[in-house]
CSV table of C-alpha atoms and ligand atoms in Angstrom, one decimal:
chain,number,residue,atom,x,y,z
A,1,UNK,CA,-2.5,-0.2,-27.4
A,2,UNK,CA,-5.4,-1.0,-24.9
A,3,UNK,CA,-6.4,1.7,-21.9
A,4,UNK,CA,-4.0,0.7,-19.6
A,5,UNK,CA,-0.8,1.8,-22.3
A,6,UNK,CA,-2.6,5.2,-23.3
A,7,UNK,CA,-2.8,6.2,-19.4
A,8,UNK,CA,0.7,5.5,-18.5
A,9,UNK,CA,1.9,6.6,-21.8
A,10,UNK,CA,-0.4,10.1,-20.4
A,11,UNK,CA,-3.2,9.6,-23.3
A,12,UNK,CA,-6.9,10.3,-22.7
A,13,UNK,CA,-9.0,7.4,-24.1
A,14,UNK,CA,-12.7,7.0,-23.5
A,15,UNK,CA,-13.6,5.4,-20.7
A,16,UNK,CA,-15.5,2.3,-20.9
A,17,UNK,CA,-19.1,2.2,-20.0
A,18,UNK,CA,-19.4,-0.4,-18.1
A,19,UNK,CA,-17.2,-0.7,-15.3
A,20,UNK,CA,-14.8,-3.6,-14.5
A,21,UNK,CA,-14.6,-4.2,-10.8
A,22,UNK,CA,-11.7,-6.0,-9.0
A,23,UNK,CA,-12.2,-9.9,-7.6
A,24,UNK,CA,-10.2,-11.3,-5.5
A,25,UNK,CA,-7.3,-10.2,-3.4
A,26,UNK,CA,-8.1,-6.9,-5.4
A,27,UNK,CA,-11.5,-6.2,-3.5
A,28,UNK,CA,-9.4,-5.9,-0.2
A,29,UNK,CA,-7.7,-2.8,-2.0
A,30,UNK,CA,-11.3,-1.0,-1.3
A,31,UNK,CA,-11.4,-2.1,1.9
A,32,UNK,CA,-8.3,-0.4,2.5
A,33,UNK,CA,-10.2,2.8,0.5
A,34,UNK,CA,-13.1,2.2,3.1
A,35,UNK,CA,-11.1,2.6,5.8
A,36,UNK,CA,-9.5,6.3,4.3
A,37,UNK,CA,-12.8,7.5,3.3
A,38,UNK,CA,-13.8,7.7,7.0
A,39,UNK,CA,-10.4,8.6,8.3
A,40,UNK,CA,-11.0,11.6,5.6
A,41,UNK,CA,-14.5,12.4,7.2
A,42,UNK,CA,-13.3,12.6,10.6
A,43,UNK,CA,-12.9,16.5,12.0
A,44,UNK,CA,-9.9,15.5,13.4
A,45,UNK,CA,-7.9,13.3,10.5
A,46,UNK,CA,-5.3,12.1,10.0
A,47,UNK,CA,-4.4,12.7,6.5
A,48,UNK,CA,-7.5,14.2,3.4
A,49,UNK,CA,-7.9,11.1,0.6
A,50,UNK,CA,-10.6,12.6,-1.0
A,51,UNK,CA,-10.1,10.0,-3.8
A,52,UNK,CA,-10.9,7.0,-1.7
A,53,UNK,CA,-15.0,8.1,-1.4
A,54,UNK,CA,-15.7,7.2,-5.0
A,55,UNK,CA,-14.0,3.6,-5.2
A,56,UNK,CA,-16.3,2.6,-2.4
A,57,UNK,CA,-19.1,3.9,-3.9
A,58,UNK,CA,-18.3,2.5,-7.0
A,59,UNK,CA,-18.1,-1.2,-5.5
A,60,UNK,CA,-20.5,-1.0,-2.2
A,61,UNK,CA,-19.1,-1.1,1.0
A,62,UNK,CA,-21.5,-4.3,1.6
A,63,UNK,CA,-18.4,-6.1,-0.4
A,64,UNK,CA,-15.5,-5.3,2.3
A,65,UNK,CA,-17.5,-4.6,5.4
A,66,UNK,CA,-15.3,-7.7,6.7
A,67,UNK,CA,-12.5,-4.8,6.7
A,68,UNK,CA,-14.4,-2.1,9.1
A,69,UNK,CA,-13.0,-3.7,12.0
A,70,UNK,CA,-9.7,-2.1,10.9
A,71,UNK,CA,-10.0,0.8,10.1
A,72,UNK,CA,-8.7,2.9,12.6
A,73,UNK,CA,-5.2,0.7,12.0
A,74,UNK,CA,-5.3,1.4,8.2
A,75,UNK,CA,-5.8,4.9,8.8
A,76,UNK,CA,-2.8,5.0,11.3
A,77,UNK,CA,-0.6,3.1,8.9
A,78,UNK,CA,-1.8,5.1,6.1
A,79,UNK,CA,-0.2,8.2,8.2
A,80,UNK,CA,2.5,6.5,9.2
A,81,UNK,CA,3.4,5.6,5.2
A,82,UNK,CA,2.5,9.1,3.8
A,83,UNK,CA,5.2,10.6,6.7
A,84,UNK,CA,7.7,7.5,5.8
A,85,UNK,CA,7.2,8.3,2.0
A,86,UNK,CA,7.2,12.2,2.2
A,87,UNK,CA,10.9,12.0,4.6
A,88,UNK,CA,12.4,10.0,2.2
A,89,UNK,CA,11.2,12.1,-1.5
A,90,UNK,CA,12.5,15.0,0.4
A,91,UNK,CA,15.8,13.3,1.4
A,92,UNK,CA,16.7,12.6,-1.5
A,93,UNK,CA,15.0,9.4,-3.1
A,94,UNK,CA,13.5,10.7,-6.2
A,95,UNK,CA,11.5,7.9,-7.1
A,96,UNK,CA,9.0,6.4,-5.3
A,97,UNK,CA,7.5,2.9,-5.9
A,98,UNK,CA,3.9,1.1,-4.4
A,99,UNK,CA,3.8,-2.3,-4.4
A,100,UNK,CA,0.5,-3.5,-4.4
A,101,UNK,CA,-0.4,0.2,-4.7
A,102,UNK,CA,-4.3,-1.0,-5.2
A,103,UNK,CA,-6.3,2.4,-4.8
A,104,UNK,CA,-3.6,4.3,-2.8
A,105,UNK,CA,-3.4,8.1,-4.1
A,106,UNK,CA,-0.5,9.1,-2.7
A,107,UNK,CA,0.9,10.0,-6.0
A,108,UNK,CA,-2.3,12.6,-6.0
A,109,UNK,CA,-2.8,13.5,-2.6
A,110,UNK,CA,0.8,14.2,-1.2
A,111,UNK,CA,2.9,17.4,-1.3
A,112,UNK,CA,5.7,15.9,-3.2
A,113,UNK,CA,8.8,17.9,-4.2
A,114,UNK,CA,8.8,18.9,-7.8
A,115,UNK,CA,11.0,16.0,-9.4
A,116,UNK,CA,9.4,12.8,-7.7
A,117,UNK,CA,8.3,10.1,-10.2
A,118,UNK,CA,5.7,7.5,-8.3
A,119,UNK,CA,5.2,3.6,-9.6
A,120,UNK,CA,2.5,2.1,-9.3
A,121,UNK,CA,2.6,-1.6,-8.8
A,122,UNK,CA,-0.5,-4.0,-9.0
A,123,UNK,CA,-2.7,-6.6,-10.7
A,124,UNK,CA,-4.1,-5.3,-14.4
A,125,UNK,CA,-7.6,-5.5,-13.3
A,126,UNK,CA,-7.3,-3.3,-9.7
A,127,UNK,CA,-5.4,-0.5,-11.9
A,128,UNK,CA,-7.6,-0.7,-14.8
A,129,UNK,CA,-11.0,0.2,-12.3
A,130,UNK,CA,-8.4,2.9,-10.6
A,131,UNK,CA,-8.4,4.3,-13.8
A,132,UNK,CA,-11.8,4.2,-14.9
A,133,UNK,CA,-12.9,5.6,-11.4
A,134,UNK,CA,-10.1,8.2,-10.9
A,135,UNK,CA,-11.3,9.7,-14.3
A,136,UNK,CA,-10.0,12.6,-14.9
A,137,UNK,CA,-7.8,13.2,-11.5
A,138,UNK,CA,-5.6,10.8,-12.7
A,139,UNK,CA,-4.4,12.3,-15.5
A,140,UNK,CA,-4.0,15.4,-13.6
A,141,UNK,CA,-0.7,13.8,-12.0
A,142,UNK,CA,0.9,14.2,-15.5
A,143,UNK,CA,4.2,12.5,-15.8
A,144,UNK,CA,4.9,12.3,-11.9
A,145,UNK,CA,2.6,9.1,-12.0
A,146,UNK,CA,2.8,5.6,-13.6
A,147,UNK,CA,1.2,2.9,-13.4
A,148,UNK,CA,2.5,-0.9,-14.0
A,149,UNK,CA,0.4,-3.7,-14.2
A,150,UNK,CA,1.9,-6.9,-12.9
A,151,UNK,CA,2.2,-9.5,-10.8
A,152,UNK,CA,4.2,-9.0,-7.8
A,153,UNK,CA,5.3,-13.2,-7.8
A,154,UNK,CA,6.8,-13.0,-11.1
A,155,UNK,CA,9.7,-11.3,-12.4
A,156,UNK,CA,7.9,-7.6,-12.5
A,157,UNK,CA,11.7,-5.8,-12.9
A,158,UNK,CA,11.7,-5.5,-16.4
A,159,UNK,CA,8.0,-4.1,-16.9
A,160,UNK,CA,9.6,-1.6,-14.0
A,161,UNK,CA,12.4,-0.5,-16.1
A,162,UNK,CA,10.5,-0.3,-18.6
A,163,UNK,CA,8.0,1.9,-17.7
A,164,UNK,CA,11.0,4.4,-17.1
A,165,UNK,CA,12.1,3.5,-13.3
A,166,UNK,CA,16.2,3.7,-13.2
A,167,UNK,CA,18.0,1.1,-10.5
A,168,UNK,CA,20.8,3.9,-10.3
A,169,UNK,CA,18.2,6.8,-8.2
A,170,UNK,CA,17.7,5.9,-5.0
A,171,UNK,CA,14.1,4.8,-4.4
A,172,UNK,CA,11.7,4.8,-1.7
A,173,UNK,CA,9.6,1.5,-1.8
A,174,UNK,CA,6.6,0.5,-0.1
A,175,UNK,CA,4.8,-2.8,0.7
A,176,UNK,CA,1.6,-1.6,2.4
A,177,UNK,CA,-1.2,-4.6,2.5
A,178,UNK,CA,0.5,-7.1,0.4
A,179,UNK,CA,2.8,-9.3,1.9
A,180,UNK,CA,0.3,-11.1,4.2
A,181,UNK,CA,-1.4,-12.0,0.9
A,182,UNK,CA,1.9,-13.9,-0.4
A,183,UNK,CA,4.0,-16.6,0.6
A,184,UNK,CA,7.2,-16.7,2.5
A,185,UNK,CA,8.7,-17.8,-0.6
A,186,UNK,CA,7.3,-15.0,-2.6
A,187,UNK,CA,7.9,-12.4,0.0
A,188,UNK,CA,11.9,-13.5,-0.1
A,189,UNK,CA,12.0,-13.4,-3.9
A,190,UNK,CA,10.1,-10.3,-3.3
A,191,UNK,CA,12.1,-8.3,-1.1
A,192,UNK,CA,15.7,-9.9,-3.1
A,193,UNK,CA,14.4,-8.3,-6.3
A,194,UNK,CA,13.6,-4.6,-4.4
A,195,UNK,CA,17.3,-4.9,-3.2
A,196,UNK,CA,18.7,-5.6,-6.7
A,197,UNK,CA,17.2,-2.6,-7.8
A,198,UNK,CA,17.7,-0.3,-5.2
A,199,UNK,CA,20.3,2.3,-5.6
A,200,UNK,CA,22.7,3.3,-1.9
A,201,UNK,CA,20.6,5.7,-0.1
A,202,UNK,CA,16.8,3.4,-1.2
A,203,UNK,CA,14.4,3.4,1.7
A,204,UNK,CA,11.4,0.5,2.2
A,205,UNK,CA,8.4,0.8,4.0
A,206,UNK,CA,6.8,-2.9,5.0
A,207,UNK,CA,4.0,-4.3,6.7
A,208,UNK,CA,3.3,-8.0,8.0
A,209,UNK,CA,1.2,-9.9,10.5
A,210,UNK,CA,3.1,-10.3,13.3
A,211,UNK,CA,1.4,-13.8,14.6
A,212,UNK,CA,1.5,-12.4,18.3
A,213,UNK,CA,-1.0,-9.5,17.4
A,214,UNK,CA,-3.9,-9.5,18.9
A,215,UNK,CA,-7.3,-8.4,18.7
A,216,UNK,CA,-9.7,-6.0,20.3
A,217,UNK,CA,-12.3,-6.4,17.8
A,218,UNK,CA,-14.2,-8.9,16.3
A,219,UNK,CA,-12.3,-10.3,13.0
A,220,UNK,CA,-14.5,-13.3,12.4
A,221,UNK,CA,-16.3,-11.0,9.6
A,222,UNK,CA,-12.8,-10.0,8.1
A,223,UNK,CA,-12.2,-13.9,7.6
A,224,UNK,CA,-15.5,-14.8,6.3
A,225,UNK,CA,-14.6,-12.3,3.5
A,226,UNK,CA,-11.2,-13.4,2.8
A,227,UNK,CA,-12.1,-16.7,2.0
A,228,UNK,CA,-15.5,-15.8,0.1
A,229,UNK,CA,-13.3,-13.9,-2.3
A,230,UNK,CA,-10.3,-16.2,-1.9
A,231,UNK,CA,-7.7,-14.3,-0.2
A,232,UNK,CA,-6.2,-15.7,2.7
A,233,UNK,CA,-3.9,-14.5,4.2
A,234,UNK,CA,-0.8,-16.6,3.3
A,235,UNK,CA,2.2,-15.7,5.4
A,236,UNK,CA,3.1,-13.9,9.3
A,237,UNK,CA,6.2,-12.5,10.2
A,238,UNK,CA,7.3,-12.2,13.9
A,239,UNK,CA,10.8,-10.7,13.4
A,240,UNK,CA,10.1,-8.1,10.9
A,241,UNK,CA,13.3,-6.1,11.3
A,242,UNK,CA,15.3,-9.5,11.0
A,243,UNK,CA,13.9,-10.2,8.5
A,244,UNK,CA,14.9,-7.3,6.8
A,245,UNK,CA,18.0,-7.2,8.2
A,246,UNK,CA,18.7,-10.8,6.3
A,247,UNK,CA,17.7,-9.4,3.4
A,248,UNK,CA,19.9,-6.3,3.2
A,249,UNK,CA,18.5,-3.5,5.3
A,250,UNK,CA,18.8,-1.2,8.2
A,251,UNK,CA,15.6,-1.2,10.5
A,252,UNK,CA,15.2,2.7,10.9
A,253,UNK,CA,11.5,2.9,12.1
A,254,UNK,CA,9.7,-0.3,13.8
A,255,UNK,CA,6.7,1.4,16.1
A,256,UNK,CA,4.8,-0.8,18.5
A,257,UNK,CA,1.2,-0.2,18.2
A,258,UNK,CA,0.9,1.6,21.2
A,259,UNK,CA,3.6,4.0,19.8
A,260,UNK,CA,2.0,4.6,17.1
A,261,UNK,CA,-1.1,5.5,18.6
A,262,UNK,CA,1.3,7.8,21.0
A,263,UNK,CA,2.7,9.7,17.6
A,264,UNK,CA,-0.7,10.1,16.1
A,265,UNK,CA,-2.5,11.3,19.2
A,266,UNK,CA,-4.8,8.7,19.2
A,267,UNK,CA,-4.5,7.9,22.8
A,268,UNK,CA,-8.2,6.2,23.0
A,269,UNK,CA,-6.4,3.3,21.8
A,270,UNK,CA,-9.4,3.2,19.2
A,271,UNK,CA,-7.6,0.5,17.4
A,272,UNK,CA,-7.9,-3.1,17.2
A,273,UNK,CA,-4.6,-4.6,16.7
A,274,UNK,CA,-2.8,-3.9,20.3
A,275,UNK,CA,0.3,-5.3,22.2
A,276,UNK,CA,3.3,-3.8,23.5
A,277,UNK,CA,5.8,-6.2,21.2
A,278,UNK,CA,7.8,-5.5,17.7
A,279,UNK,CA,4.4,-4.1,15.5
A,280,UNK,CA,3.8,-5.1,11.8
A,281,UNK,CA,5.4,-1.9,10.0
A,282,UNK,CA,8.5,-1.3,9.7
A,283,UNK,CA,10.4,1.4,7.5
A,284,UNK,CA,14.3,0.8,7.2
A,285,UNK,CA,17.6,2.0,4.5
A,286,UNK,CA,19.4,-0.4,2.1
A,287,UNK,CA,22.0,-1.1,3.5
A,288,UNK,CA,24.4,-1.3,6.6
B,301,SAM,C1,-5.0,-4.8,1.1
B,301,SAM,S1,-4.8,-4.2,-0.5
B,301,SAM,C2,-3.6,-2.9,-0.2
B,301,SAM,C3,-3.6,-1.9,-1.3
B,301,SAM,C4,-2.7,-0.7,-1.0
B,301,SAM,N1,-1.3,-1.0,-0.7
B,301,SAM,C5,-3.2,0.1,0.2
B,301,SAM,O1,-2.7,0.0,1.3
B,301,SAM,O2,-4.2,0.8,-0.1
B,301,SAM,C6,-3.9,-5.5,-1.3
B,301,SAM,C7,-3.4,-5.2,-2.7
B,301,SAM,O3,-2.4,-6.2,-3.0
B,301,SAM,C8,-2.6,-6.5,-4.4
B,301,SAM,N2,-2.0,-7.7,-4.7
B,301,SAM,C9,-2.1,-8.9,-4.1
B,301,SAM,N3,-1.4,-9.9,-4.6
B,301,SAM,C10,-0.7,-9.3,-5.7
B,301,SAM,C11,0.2,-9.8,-6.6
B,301,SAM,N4,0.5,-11.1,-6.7
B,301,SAM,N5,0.7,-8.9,-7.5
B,301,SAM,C12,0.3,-7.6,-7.5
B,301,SAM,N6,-0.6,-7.1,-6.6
B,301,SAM,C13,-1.1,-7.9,-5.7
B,301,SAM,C14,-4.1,-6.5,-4.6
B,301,SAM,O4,-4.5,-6.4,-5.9
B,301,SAM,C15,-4.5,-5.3,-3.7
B,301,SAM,O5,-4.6,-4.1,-4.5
């Protein structure tokens, strides 16, 4: 049984001494963590990660300064999400499950009711430095946290069910960060398999690029860093809510950027992504 077992299984093996640090599309996971460290700082946050602090610290935040330049967008999506995910635990979906969940704590952080079980989805190496950096805290979640290692391209169902999720609860799922780094193709397969497993009353929470987006800021850093570590973004999507309306679900949420700002109270328009058109996130309900 390596580390990864004994953690979801709720063991508490040494950690090792040296630790393993993500590459690749991974690294854009502490980016993200960046971003909610100084959201956190801020006297007038958003939401408290007091998690996201250490991962940064334990990479540099030389490695994803590329990411900076969105940081007050991750921190409004990250609000955006907790809400999404909190609405739908408490209506009813008793599982929750992060796709690409990279160094989100929501399973930590949020005031979830009592019988919640969260998934964690991601590559083997971004949850096994989770783990070693979460220490501890992690383990503090007891059996309301799991953790699956595997790739989101492949068939990942099985190590799902495996690791105790049921298809017959209704679910709330999130793709937060990951389908820009995936193809089309992948995102269709993708989004097919989270319908074959959600139960009537599932809920999912996407984001994409929307190709019309654009840009306050300067982003020319953010691509210089996605292609040193080799993660383009592969795929936009301008029609997010038909898109997921060919695929099975009912658009419930789909805020422009300047809404979102609106619902936040971050009226300074302090972010970089603007434009009055269909936004990137969308949260909507299997089903008609
Ligand atoms: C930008 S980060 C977002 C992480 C998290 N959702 C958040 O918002 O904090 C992208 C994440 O996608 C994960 N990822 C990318 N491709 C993946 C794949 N094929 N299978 C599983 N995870 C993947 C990366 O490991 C990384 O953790």
């Amino acid at each position: 049984m390596d580390e990864l077992d004994q953690a979801r299984l709720g063991g508490a093996p040494p950690r090792s001494d040296s630790l393993r640090l993500p590459e690749g599309v991974g690294l854009t996971a502490v980016g993200v963590a960046l971003a909610r460290a100084r959201e956190s700082a801020r006297d007038d946050r958003l939401f408290d990660d007091p998690y996201a602090e250490a991962f940064v610290d334990a990479v540099g935040d030389e490695t994803v300064a590329g990411m900076k330049v969105f940081g007050s967008y991750i921190a409004l999506r990250t609000a955006l999400f907790d809400d999404y995910l909190l609405a739908a635990a408490r209506g009813g979906c008793t599982q929750v499950v992060i796709l690409a969940a990279g160094l989100d704590t929501r399973a930590l952080r949020l005031d979830w009711p009592g019988e919640t079980r969260v998934f964690e989805i991601d590559l083997p190496d971004v949850l096994a430095f989770k783990y070693d950096v979460l220490g501890e805290a992690a383990e503090a979640a007891g059996h309301r946290r799991t953790v699956v290692p595997a790739d989101l391209r492949e068939d990942w169902g099985a190590a799902l069910t495996g690791a105790g999720f049921s298809a017959q609860a209704p679910t709330a799922w999130l793709a937060e960060g990951l389908l820009p780094y995936l193809t089309d193709a992948d995102n269709d397969r993708l989004v097919d398999r989270v319908g074959d497993l959600s139960a009537p009353g599932s809920r999912l929470g996407i984001e994409v690029v929307n190709p019309t987006t654009t840009y306050r800021g300067d982003v020319s850093g953010f691509k210089r860093m996605q292609s040193s570590i080799g993660a383009p973004w592969r795929s936009t999507q301008p029609d997010p809510s038909g898109w997921l309306i060919r695929h099975g679900w009912r658009p419930a949420d789909a805020p422009t950027m300047e809404e979102l700002h609106r619902r936040y109270g971050r009226e300074a328009f302090l972010d970089e992504r603007t434009g009055t058109g269909a936004g990137g996130l969308v949260t909507a309900v299997r089903g008609g």
